[in-house]
Short mmCIF file of C-alpha atoms in Angstrom, two decimals:
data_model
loop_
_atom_site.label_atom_id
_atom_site.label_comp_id
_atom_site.label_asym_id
_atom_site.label_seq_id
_atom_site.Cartn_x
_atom_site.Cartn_y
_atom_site.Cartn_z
CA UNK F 10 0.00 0.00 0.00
CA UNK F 11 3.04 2.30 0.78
CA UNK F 12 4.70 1.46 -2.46
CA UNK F 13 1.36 2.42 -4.20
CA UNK F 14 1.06 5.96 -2.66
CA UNK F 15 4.21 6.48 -4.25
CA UNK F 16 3.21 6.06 -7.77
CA UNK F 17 2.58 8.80 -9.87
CA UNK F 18 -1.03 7.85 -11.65
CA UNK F 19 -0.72 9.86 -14.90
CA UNK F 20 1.59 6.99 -16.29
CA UNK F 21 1.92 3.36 -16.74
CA UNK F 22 4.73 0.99 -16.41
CA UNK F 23 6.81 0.75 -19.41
CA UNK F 24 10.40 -1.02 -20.83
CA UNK F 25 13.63 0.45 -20.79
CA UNK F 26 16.53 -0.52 -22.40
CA UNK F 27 18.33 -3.41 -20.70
CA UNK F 28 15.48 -5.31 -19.69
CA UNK F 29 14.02 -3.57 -17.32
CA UNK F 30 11.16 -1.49 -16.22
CA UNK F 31 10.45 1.41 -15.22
CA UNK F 32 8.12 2.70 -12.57
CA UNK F 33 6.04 5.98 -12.24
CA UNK F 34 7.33 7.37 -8.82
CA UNK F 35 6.67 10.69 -7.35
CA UNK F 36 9.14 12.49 -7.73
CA UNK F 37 8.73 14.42 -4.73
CA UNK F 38 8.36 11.23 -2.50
CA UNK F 39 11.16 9.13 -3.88
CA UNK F 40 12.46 9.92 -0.44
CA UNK F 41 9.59 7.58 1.16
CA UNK F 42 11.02 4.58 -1.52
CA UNK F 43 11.94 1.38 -0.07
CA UNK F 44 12.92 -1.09 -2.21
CA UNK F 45 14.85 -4.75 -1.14
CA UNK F 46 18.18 -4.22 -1.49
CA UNK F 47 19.06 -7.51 -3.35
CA UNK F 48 16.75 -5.38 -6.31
CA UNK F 49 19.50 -3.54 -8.59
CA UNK F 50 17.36 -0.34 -9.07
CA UNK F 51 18.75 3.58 -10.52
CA UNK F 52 16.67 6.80 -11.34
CA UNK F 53 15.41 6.71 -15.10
CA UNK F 54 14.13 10.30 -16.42
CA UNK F 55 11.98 9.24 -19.63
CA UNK F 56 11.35 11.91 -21.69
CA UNK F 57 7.67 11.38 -22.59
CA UNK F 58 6.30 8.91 -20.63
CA UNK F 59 3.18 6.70 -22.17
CA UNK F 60 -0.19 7.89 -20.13
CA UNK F 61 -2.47 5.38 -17.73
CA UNK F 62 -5.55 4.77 -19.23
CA UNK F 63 -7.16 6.64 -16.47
CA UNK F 64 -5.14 9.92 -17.35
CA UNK F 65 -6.47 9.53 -21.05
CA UNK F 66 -9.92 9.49 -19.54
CA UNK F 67 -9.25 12.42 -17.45
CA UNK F 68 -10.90 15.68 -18.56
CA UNK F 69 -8.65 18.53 -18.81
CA UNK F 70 -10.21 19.70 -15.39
CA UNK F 71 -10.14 16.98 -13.53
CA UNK F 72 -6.42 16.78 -14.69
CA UNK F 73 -5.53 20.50 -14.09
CA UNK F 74 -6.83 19.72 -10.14
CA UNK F 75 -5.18 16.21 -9.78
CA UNK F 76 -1.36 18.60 -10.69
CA UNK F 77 -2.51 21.02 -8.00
CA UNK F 78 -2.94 18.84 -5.61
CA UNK F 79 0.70 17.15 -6.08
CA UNK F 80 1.68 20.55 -6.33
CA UNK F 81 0.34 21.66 -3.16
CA UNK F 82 -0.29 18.51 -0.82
CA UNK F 83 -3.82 17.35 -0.20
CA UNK F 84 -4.66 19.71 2.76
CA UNK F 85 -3.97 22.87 1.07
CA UNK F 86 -5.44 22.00 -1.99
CA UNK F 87 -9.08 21.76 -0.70
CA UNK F 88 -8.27 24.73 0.85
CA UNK F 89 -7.71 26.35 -2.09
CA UNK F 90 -10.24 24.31 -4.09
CA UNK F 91 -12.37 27.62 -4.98
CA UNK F 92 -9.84 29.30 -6.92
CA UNK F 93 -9.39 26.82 -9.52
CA UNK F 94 -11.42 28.03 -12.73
CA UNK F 95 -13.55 25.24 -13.93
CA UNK F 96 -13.98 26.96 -17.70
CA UNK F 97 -11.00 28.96 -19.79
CA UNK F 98 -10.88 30.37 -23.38
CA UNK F 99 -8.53 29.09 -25.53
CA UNK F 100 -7.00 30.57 -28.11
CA UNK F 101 -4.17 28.32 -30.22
CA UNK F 102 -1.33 27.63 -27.67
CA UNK F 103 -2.87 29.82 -25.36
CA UNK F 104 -5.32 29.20 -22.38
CA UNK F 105 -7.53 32.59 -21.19
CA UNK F 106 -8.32 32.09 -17.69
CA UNK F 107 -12.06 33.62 -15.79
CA UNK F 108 -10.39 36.93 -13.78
CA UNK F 109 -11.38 35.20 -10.22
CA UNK F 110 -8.95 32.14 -10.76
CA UNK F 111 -5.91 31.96 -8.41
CA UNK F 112 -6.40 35.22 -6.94
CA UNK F 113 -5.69 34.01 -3.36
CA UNK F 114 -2.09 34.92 -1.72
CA UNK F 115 -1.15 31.68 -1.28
CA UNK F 116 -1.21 31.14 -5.06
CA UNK F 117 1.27 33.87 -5.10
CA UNK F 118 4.22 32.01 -3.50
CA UNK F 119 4.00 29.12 -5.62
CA UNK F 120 5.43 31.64 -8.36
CA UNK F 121 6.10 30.83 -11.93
CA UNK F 122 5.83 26.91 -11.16
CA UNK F 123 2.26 27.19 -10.19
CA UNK F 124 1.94 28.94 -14.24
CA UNK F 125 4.02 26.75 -15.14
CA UNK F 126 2.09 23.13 -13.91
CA UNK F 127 -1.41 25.01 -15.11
CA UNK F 128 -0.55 25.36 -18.60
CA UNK F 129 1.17 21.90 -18.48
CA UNK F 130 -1.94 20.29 -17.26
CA UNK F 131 -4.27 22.49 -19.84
CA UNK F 132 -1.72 21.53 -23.02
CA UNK F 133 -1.24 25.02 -23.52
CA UNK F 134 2.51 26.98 -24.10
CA UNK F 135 1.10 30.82 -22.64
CA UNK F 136 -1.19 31.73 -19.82
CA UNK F 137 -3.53 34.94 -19.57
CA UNK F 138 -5.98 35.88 -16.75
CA UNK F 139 -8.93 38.18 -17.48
CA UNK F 140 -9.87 41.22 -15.85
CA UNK F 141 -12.71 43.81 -16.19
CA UNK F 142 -13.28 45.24 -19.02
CA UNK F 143 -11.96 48.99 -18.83
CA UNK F 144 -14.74 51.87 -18.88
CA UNK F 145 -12.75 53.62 -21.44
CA UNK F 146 -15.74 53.51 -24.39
CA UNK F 147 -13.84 51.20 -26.20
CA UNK F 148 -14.34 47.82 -23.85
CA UNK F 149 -10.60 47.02 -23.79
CA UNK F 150 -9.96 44.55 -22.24
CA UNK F 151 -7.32 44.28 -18.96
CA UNK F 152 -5.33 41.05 -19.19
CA UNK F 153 -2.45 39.90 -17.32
CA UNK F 154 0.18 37.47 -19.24
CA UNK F 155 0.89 34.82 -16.79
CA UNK F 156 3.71 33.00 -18.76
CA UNK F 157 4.48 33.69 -22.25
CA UNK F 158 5.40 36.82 -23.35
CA UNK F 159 3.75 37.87 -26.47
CA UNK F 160 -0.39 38.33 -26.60
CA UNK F 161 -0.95 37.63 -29.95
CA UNK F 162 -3.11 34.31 -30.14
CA UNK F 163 -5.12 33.12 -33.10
CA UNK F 164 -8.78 31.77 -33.34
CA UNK F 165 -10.72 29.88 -36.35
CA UNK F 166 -14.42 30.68 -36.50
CA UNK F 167 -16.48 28.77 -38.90
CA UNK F 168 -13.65 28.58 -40.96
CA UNK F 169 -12.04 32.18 -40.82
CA UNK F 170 -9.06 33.14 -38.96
CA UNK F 171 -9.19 35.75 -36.62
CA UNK F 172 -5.40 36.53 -35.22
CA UNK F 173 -5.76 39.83 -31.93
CA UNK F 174 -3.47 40.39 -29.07
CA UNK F 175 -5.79 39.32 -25.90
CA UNK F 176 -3.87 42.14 -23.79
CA UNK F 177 -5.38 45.08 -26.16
CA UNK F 178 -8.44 43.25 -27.78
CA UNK F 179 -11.49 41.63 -26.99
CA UNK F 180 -12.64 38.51 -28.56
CA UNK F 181 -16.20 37.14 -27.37
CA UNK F 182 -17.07 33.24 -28.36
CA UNK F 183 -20.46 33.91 -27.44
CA UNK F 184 -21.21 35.93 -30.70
CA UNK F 185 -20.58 32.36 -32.37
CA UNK F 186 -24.41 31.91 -33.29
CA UNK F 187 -24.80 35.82 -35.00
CA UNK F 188 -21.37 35.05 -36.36
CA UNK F 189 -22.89 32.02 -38.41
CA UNK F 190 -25.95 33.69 -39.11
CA UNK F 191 -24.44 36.73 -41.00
CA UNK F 192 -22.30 34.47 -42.89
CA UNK F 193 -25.69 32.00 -44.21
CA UNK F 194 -27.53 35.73 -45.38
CA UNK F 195 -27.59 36.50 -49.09
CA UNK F 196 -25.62 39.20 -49.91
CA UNK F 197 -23.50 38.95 -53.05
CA UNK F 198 -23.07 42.12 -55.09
CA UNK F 199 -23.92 43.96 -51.99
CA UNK F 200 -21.88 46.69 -50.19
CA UNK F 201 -21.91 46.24 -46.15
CA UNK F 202 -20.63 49.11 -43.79
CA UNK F 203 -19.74 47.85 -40.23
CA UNK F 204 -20.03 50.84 -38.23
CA UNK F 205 -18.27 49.06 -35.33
CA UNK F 206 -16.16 46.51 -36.76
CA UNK F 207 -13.44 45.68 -34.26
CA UNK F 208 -11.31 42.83 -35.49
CA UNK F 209 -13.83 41.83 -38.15
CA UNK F 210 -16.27 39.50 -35.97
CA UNK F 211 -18.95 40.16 -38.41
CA UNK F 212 -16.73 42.49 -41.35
CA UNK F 213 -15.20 39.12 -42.25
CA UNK F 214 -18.81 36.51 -42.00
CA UNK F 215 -20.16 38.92 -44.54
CA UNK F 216 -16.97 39.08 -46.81
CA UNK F 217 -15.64 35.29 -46.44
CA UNK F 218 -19.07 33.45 -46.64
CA UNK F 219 -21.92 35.70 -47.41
CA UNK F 220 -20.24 36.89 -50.49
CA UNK F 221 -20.48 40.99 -49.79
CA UNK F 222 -19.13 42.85 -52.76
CA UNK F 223 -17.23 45.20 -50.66
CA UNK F 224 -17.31 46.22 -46.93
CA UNK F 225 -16.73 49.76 -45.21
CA UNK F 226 -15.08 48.88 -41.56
CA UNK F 227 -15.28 52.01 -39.03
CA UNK F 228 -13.15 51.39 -35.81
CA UNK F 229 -11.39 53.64 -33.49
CA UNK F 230 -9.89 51.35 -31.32
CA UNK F 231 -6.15 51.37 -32.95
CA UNK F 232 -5.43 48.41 -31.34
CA UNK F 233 -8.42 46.56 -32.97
CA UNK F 234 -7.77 48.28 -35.94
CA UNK F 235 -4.04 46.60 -36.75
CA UNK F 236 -5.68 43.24 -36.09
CA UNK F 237 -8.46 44.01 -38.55
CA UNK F 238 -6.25 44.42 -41.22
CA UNK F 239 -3.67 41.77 -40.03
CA UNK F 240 -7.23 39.63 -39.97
CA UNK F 241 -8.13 40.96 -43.97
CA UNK F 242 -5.04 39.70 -45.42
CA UNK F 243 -5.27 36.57 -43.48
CA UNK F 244 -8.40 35.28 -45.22
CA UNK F 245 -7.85 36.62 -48.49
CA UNK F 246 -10.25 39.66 -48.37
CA UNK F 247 -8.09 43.07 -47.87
CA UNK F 248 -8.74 44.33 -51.66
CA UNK F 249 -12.92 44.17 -50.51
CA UNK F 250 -12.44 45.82 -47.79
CA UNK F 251 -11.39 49.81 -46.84
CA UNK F 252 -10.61 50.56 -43.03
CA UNK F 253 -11.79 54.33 -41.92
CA UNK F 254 -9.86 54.28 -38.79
CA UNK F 255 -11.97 56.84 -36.32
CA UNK F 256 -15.14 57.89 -34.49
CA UNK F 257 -18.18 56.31 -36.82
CA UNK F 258 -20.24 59.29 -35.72
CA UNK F 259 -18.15 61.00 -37.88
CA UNK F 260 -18.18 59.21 -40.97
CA UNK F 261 -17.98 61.25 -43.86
CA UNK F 262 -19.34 58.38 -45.76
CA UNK F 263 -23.04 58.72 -47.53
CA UNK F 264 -25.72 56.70 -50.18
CA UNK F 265 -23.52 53.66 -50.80
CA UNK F 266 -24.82 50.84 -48.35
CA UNK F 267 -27.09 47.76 -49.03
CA UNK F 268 -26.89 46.56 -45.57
CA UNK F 269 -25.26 48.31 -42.74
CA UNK F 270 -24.12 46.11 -39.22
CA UNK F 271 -24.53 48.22 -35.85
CA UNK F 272 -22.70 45.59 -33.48
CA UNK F 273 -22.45 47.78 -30.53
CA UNK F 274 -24.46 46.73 -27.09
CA UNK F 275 -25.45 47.56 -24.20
CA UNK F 276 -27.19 50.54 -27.26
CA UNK F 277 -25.93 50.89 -31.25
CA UNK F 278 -28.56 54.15 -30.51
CA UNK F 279 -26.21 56.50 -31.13
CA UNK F 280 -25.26 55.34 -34.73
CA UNK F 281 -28.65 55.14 -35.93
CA UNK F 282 -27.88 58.57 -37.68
CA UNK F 283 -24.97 57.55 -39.30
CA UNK F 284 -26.91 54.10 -40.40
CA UNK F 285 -29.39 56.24 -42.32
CA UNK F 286 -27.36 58.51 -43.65
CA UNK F 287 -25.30 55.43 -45.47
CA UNK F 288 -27.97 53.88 -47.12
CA UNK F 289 -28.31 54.14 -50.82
CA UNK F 290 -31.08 56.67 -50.49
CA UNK F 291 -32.61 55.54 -53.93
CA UNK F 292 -32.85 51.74 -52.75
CA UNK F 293 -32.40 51.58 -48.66
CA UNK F 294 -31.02 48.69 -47.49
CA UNK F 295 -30.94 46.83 -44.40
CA UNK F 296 -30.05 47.47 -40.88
CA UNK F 297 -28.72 45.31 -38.22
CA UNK F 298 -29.28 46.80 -35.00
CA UNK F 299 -27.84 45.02 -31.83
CA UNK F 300 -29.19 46.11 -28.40
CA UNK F 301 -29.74 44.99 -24.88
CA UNK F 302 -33.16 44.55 -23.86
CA UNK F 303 -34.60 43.55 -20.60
CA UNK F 304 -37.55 41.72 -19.89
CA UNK F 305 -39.91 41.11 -16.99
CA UNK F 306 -40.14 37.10 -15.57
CA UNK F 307 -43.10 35.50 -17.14
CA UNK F 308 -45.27 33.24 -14.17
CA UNK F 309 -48.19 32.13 -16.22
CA UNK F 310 -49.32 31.62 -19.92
CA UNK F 311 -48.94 34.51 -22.19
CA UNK F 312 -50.93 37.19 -22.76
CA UNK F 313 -49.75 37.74 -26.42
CA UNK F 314 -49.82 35.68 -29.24
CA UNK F 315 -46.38 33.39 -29.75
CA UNK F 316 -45.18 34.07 -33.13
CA UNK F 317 -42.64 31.15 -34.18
CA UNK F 318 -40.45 30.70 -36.46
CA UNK F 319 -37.32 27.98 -37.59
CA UNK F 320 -34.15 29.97 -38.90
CA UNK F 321 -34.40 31.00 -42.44
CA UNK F 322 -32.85 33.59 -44.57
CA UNK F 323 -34.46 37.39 -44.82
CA UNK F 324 -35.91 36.97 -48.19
CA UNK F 325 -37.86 34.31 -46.67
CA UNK F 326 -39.53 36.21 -43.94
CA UNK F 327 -42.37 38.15 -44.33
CA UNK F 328 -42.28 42.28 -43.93
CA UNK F 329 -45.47 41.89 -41.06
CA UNK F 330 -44.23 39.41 -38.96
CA UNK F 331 -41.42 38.98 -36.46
CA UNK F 332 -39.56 35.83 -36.82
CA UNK F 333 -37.05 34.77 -34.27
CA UNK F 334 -34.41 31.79 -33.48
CA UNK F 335 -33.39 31.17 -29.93
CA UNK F 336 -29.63 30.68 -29.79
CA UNK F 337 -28.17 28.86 -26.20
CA UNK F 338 -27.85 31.40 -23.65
CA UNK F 339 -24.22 32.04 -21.81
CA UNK F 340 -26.13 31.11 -18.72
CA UNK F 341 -26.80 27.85 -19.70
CA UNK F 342 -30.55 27.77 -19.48
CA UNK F 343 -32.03 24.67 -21.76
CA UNK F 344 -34.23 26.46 -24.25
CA UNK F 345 -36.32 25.32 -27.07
CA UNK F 346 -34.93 25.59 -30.34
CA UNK F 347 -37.50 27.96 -31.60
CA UNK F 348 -38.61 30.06 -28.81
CA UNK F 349 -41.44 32.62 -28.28
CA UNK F 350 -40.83 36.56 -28.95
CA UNK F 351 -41.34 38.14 -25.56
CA UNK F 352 -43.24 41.26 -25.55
CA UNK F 353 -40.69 43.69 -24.45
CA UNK F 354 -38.80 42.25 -27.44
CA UNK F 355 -41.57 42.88 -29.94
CA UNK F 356 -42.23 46.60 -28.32
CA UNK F 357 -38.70 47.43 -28.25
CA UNK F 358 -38.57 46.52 -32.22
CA UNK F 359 -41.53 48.27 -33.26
CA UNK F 360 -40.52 51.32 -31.13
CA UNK F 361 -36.78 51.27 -33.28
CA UNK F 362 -38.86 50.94 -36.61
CA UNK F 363 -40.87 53.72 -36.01
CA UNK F 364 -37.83 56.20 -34.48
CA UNK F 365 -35.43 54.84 -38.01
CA UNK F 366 -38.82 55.79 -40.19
CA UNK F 367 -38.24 59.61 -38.65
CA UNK F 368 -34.97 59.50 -38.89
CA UNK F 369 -34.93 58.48 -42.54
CA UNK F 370 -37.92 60.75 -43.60
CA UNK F 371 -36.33 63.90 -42.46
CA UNK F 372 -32.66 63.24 -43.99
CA UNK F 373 -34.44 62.73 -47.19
CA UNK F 374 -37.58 64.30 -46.85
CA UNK F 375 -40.00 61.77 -48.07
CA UNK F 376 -41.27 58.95 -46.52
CA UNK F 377 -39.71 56.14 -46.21
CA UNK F 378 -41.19 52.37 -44.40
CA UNK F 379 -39.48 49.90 -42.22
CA UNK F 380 -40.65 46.48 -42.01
CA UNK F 381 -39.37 43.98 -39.57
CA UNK F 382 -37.77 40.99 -40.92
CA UNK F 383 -36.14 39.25 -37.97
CA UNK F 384 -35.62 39.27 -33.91
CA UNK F 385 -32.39 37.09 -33.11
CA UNK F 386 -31.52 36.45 -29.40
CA UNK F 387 -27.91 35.76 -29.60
CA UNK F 388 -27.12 35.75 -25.45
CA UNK F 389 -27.90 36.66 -22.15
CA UNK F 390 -26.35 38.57 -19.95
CA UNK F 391 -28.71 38.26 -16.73
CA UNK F 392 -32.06 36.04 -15.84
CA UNK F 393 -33.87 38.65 -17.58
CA UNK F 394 -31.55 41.23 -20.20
CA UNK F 395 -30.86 39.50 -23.74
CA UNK F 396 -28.52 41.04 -26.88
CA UNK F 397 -30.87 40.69 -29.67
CA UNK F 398 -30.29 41.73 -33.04
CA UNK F 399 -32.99 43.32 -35.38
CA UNK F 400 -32.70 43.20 -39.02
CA UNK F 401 -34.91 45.92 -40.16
CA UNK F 402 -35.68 46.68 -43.95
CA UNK F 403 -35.88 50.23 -44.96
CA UNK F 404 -37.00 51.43 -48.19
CA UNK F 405 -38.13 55.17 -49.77
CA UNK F 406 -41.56 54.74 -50.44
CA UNK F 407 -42.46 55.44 -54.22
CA UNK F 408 -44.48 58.74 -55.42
#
């Protein structure tokens, strides 16, 4: 039983040269080994070791806590059970870790071992740790670089390559669903302006897969804006694409969109101007207008008719009706696959109709009609506030 405690579980017995065999001790406990001394015996470092069949079973979890705990010794490690993250990001060689993992003192001491046994455990080369975003009206993000030295990671997203440095930009997986969305819409021939483009999370859906002529990016976030154009040349796109590098509210730009994206939240309110004033004024075009909305809990049936509706391209929806797809939410609440629209969802999309009508009819002083064509819940964010995104048709009525 002594002998036992000794072995290290990750790996299996295996054949050296010479005949022998080598076994899987702790290193830290090879102190505590007693063997007979008639048994010839000498310390074998093997280079990479084959894995037990229980470590190939392990999840990268449960293996991340089993290193801790030979780090650490059992009793410290439950102590200190609460501070290991149970979900990360990862990003090529790199693991993103939640901003409340390790943040105890006694993590502290261990120094650049403790780094160094995470990424180990997590197959990863560099280490990152989140922190809030920054209220500096361009949600950059504040990251710590745990071991590595360099921030620039790359991620593939439905088959497009998006390369940022986590330290300056943000990257959120939970856009995956709109991401897919845009790039399944039918928009060849058209021209797209992204009034808040980033690193191209949805500038490169429409241009790689939805077949956009050309796209107008607007980004003022310098940082965001070298990976843009790093992320352009990347997948093949730069010559359909032109950068204006500055505040979109000040886009000189006018009459040349077919579809404009407003991917800003918790509001895109305040480019709503700007969205208008793009559109070809002869044609209109459509708008894609992100936005948080909150809604009250629901107890008993509905007092509204459910409208319901599976996911299908805007051609295919009707201008009178709302359709709407229920993505997963972040929180992890099971959802049907078609869900209803909630009232404050259909209120707070007729309400943004009506306000772009104005807004259209006095920069071009005629009237113009908006028709909704689609509600899409990509996430929450609490219980009760969802990001949805409305895709709203606008078009100058005829004399």
């Amino acid at each position: 039983l002594e002998e036992e405690q000794l072995l290290d579980g990750r790996y299996r017995l295996q054949e050296v040269p010479g005949g022998r065999v080598a076994l899987p001790v702790l290193e830290e406990k090879l102190d505590r080994l007693r063997l007979p001394q008639e048994m010839p015996c000498g310390l074998v470092r093997i280079q990479n070791p084959v894995p037990s069949r229980a470590a190939r079973r392990q999840t990268p979890a449960q293996k991340l806590r089993d290193e801790l705990r030979r780090l650490l010794g059992e009793s410290r490690s439950e102590e200190l059970e609460h501070d290991v993250p149970r979900a990360w990001q990862r990003h090529g060689d790199m693991v993103l870790l939640s901003e409340d993992s390790f943040r105890s003192a006694s993590w502290e001491k261990l120094g650049p071992m403790l780094w160094e046994t995470v990424a180990s455990a997590l197959g990863a080369r560099r280490l990152a740790r989140r922190g809030r975003v920054l209220p500096d009206g361009m949600r950059s993000p504040s990251v710590t670089l745990l071991l590595g030295q360099d921030g620039w990671v790359e991620h593939v997203d439905n088959g497009i390559r998006y390369t940022f440095d986590v330290t300056k930009c943000m990257f959120s997986p939970g856009n995956i669903t709109e991401k897919l969305r845009v790039a399944s819409l039918p928009c060849s021939g058209e021209v797209l302006v992204d009034l808040y483009a980033g690193i191209g999370y949805f500038t490169l859906p429409y241009l790689v897969h939805a077949a956009a002529a050309f796209a107008h990016a607007c980004e003022w976030n310098g940082h965001a804006v070298e990976a843009l154009q790093r992320n352009l040349v990347l997948n093949g796109v730069q010559d359909r694409c032109r950068i204006h590098h500055g505040d979109s509210r000040q886009l000189e730009l006018q009459d040349v969109a077919d579809r404009v994206n407003l991917g800003l939240i918790p509001s895109s309110e305040e480019g709503w101007p700007v969205a208008c004033r793009v559109l070809k004024k002869g044609t209109g075009g459509v708008l894609h207008i992100h936005h948080n909305v909150e809604s009250l809990p629901t107890w008993g049936p509905p007092q509204t008719p459910i409208l319901w509706a599976e996911r299908g391209s805007l051609e295919e929806a009707s201008s009178d009706r709302v359709t709407q797809y229920q993505s997963p939410t972040e929180d992890s609440r099971k959802e049907t696959p078609a869900a209803r629209i909630r009232p404050e969802w259909q209120r707070w999309a007729e309400d943004t109709a009506a306000r772009i009508r104005e807004l259209l009819a006095e920069l071009h002083g005629q009237p113009w009609r908006t028709s909704i064509l689609h509600i899409e819940a990509v996430k929450s964010y609490a219980p009760h506030v969802h990001h949805l995104v409305l895709d709203l048709e606008c078009r100058p009525t005829l004399p």
